[in-house]
Amino acid sequence: MPMPNLTVLRTYALKPNPTDLPSSVLFCHTETSLTIFDAYPKAMFHFLVLPRVIPPTTTSELMSLRSLLAVEKERAWGIVEMLGKDAEQVRGMVEDEMVKRYGFKWDIWIGFHSVPSMEHLHLHVISSDLISPALKNKKHYNSFHPKLGFFLHLKDVLSWFDSDPSYFDMMSGLKKDQYEPLLKEDLVCWECDKAFKNIPALKTHLQGIWDERVRREKNRLEKKRKRDHEDEEAAATQTSLPSNKRVDTGDAS
DNA sequence: GTTCTAGAAC
DNA sequence: GTTCTAGAAC
């Protein structure tokens, strides 16, 4: 069994020229960050935004969120803020792709794992469906549950910088003992709070939510298509109001 | 972070 | 008997 490489993200972040990376790895990059496809996506869309290593910031400061939050507040803030800006660009690209592929968009979460498994800071950009063959166990699911507390939303992390220094100090400790137990919590649907006995049952539920969403969106698009079609006909016959504002007179003509 | 698999859970 | 979880990986 090959031992997985837990430092591969750092080798990516150190590339002087990110475009050397295979296109199967690199999604996009800026002067200060690169965004890669998560190798084991836990949702239909799942990317990691990594800070590039730019002096005076060092690889060891960029090891994790915890190590970054230990450097001077202003410099740490600048890096988190920069990652957030670049993640928002990625969000926009993902939303475009959602519309292109499915005709609608759904939530995208942006945040850090409180206890990371791989070295080098990485900001997750992940779609809220949580449907993926690589999502296989409770730890995978709970690590992205948006209300459980293990997943730290970017907005919340940024808010720590504006709060009392004592609160910042408390949160920035990111103690393993405080967060790791959350991964063992019972399986609960993040959307409807229903509990599940095991992962296969939860995955069936998530798939059901998705199938229902697709069905509703199809109906919506079909209704809109019909409305627009009627409006075209109405315009052709000089009827003034769009069909969705018209009062039904029961006139069949 | 994953894979593999023993044995728990059903 | 099969499904599923959870701990080891030298």
Short mmCIF file of N, CA, C and O in Angstrom, two decimals, chain A residues 13-59:
data_model
loop_
_atom_site.label_atom_id
_atom_site.label_comp_id
_atom_site.label_asym_id
_atom_site.label_seq_id
_atom_site.Cartn_x
_atom_site.Cartn_y
_atom_site.Cartn_z
N ALA A 13 2.57 24.81 -4.24
CA ALA A 13 2.61 26.23 -3.86
C ALA A 13 3.98 26.86 -4.08
O ALA A 13 4.10 28.07 -4.17
N LEU A 14 5.01 26.00 -4.16
CA LEU A 14 6.38 26.51 -4.33
C LEU A 14 6.76 26.65 -5.80
O LEU A 14 7.81 27.20 -6.11
N LYS A 15 5.94 26.16 -6.70
CA LYS A 15 6.25 26.25 -8.14
C LYS A 15 6.41 27.72 -8.56
O LYS A 15 5.49 28.52 -8.41
N PRO A 16 7.60 28.08 -9.09
CA PRO A 16 7.76 29.45 -9.59
C PRO A 16 6.77 29.73 -10.74
O PRO A 16 6.27 30.83 -10.87
N ASN A 17 6.52 28.67 -11.52
CA ASN A 17 5.59 28.80 -12.63
C ASN A 17 4.47 27.76 -12.51
O ASN A 17 4.64 26.62 -12.95
N PRO A 18 3.33 28.16 -11.94
CA PRO A 18 2.25 27.18 -11.68
C PRO A 18 1.77 26.48 -12.94
O PRO A 18 1.27 25.36 -12.87
N THR A 19 1.94 27.13 -14.11
CA THR A 19 1.44 26.50 -15.34
C THR A 19 2.25 25.27 -15.71
O THR A 19 1.86 24.52 -16.61
N ASP A 20 3.38 25.02 -15.01
CA ASP A 20 4.10 23.75 -15.18
C ASP A 20 3.26 22.58 -14.68
O ASP A 20 3.49 21.44 -15.09
N LEU A 21 2.32 22.87 -13.79
CA LEU A 21 1.49 21.79 -13.25
C LEU A 21 0.55 21.26 -14.33
O LEU A 21 0.11 22.01 -15.21
N PRO A 22 0.26 19.96 -14.29
CA PRO A 22 -0.66 19.41 -15.28
C PRO A 22 -2.04 20.08 -15.18
O PRO A 22 -2.46 20.48 -14.08
N SER A 23 -2.71 20.16 -16.31
CA SER A 23 -4.02 20.83 -16.32
C SER A 23 -5.05 20.02 -15.52
O SER A 23 -6.09 20.54 -15.14
N SER A 24 -4.74 18.76 -15.26
CA SER A 24 -5.63 17.95 -14.42
C SER A 24 -5.52 18.35 -12.95
O SER A 24 -6.36 18.00 -12.14
N VAL A 25 -4.44 19.08 -12.62
CA VAL A 25 -4.24 19.53 -11.23
C VAL A 25 -4.61 21.01 -11.09
O VAL A 25 -5.39 21.38 -10.20
N LEU A 26 -4.04 21.84 -11.95
CA LEU A 26 -4.22 23.29 -11.81
C LEU A 26 -5.52 23.76 -12.46
O LEU A 26 -5.79 23.46 -13.62
N PHE A 27 -6.31 24.51 -11.70
CA PHE A 27 -7.53 25.11 -12.25
C PHE A 27 -7.24 26.53 -12.73
O PHE A 27 -7.54 26.90 -13.85
N CYS A 28 -6.63 27.33 -11.86
CA CYS A 28 -6.24 28.69 -12.24
C CYS A 28 -5.24 29.22 -11.22
O CYS A 28 -5.01 28.58 -10.19
N HIS A 29 -4.66 30.38 -11.50
CA HIS A 29 -3.73 30.94 -10.52
C HIS A 29 -3.68 32.46 -10.66
O HIS A 29 -4.13 33.03 -11.65
N THR A 30 -3.15 33.09 -9.60
CA THR A 30 -2.90 34.53 -9.61
C THR A 30 -1.46 34.73 -9.15
O THR A 30 -0.74 33.76 -8.93
N GLU A 31 -1.06 35.98 -8.99
CA GLU A 31 0.28 36.27 -8.47
C GLU A 31 0.47 35.65 -7.09
O GLU A 31 1.59 35.30 -6.71
N THR A 32 -0.61 35.56 -6.32
CA THR A 32 -0.50 35.21 -4.91
C THR A 32 -1.10 33.86 -4.52
O THR A 32 -0.90 33.40 -3.40
N SER A 33 -1.86 33.24 -5.41
CA SER A 33 -2.50 31.97 -5.05
C SER A 33 -2.56 31.04 -6.26
O SER A 33 -2.42 31.47 -7.40
N LEU A 34 -2.78 29.77 -5.98
CA LEU A 34 -3.19 28.88 -7.05
C LEU A 34 -4.35 28.03 -6.59
O LEU A 34 -4.49 27.75 -5.40
N THR A 35 -5.18 27.67 -7.54
CA THR A 35 -6.37 26.88 -7.25
C THR A 35 -6.26 25.57 -7.98
O THR A 35 -6.01 25.54 -9.19
N ILE A 36 -6.39 24.47 -7.22
CA ILE A 36 -6.27 23.14 -7.82
C ILE A 36 -7.58 22.37 -7.65
O ILE A 36 -8.40 22.68 -6.76
N PHE A 37 -7.77 21.39 -8.50
CA PHE A 37 -8.87 20.44 -8.33
C PHE A 37 -8.54 19.56 -7.14
O PHE A 37 -7.44 18.99 -7.08
N ASP A 38 -9.45 19.44 -6.19
CA ASP A 38 -9.22 18.48 -5.12
C ASP A 38 -9.12 17.09 -5.74
O ASP A 38 -9.96 16.70 -6.55
N ALA A 39 -8.07 16.36 -5.37
CA ALA A 39 -7.82 15.05 -5.98
C ALA A 39 -8.91 14.05 -5.64
O ALA A 39 -9.13 13.08 -6.38
N TYR A 40 -9.58 14.26 -4.49
CA TYR A 40 -10.67 13.37 -4.08
C TYR A 40 -11.88 14.23 -3.73
O TYR A 40 -12.21 14.40 -2.54
N PRO A 41 -12.53 14.80 -4.75
CA PRO A 41 -13.60 15.78 -4.51
C PRO A 41 -14.73 15.17 -3.70
O PRO A 41 -15.17 14.06 -3.97
N LYS A 42 -15.20 15.92 -2.70
CA LYS A 42 -16.28 15.45 -1.83
C LYS A 42 -17.63 16.04 -2.25
O LYS A 42 -18.60 15.97 -1.49
N ALA A 43 -17.67 16.64 -3.45
CA ALA A 43 -18.92 17.19 -3.99
C ALA A 43 -18.73 17.32 -5.49
O ALA A 43 -17.65 17.05 -6.03
N MET A 44 -19.79 17.73 -6.20
CA MET A 44 -19.69 17.85 -7.65
C MET A 44 -18.62 18.86 -8.06
O MET A 44 -17.98 18.70 -9.09
N PHE A 45 -18.44 19.90 -7.24
CA PHE A 45 -17.37 20.88 -7.48
C PHE A 45 -16.58 21.03 -6.18
O PHE A 45 -17.16 21.29 -5.13
N HIS A 46 -15.27 20.85 -6.27
CA HIS A 46 -14.45 20.94 -5.06
C HIS A 46 -13.03 21.36 -5.44
O HIS A 46 -12.31 20.61 -6.12
N PHE A 47 -12.65 22.54 -5.02
CA PHE A 47 -11.34 23.10 -5.32
C PHE A 47 -10.62 23.49 -4.04
O PHE A 47 -11.25 23.71 -3.00
N LEU A 48 -9.29 23.59 -4.15
CA LEU A 48 -8.48 24.09 -3.04
C LEU A 48 -7.72 25.33 -3.52
O LEU A 48 -7.08 25.28 -4.57
N VAL A 49 -7.81 26.41 -2.75
CA VAL A 49 -7.06 27.63 -3.06
C VAL A 49 -5.87 27.68 -2.11
O VAL A 49 -6.03 27.68 -0.89
N LEU A 50 -4.66 27.70 -2.69
CA LEU A 50 -3.42 27.67 -1.90
C LEU A 50 -2.69 28.99 -2.00
O LEU A 50 -2.58 29.54 -3.11
N PRO A 51 -2.15 29.49 -0.89
CA PRO A 51 -1.30 30.67 -1.00
C PRO A 51 0.06 30.28 -1.56
O PRO A 51 0.64 29.27 -1.15
N ARG A 52 0.56 31.06 -2.51
CA ARG A 52 1.93 30.85 -2.98
C ARG A 52 2.88 31.39 -1.92
O ARG A 52 2.50 32.22 -1.09
N VAL A 53 4.11 30.88 -1.95
CA VAL A 53 5.06 31.25 -0.90
C VAL A 53 5.83 32.50 -1.35
O VAL A 53 6.65 32.43 -2.27
N ILE A 54 5.50 33.62 -0.73
CA ILE A 54 6.10 34.90 -1.11
C ILE A 54 6.74 35.54 0.13
O ILE A 54 6.05 35.80 1.11
N PRO A 55 8.08 35.76 0.08
CA PRO A 55 8.74 36.39 1.22
C PRO A 55 8.06 37.72 1.58
O PRO A 55 7.57 38.40 0.65
N PRO A 56 8.00 38.10 2.86
CA PRO A 56 8.69 37.46 3.99
C PRO A 56 7.97 36.23 4.53
O PRO A 56 8.46 35.61 5.48
N THR A 57 6.82 35.88 3.96
CA THR A 57 6.09 34.73 4.51
C THR A 57 6.80 33.43 4.12
O THR A 57 7.27 33.28 2.98
N THR A 58 6.88 32.51 5.08
CA THR A 58 7.65 31.28 4.90
C THR A 58 6.73 30.06 4.77
O THR A 58 5.54 30.13 5.10
N THR A 59 7.30 28.96 4.30
CA THR A 59 6.51 27.73 4.18
C THR A 59 6.01 27.28 5.54
O THR A 59 4.90 26.76 5.65
#
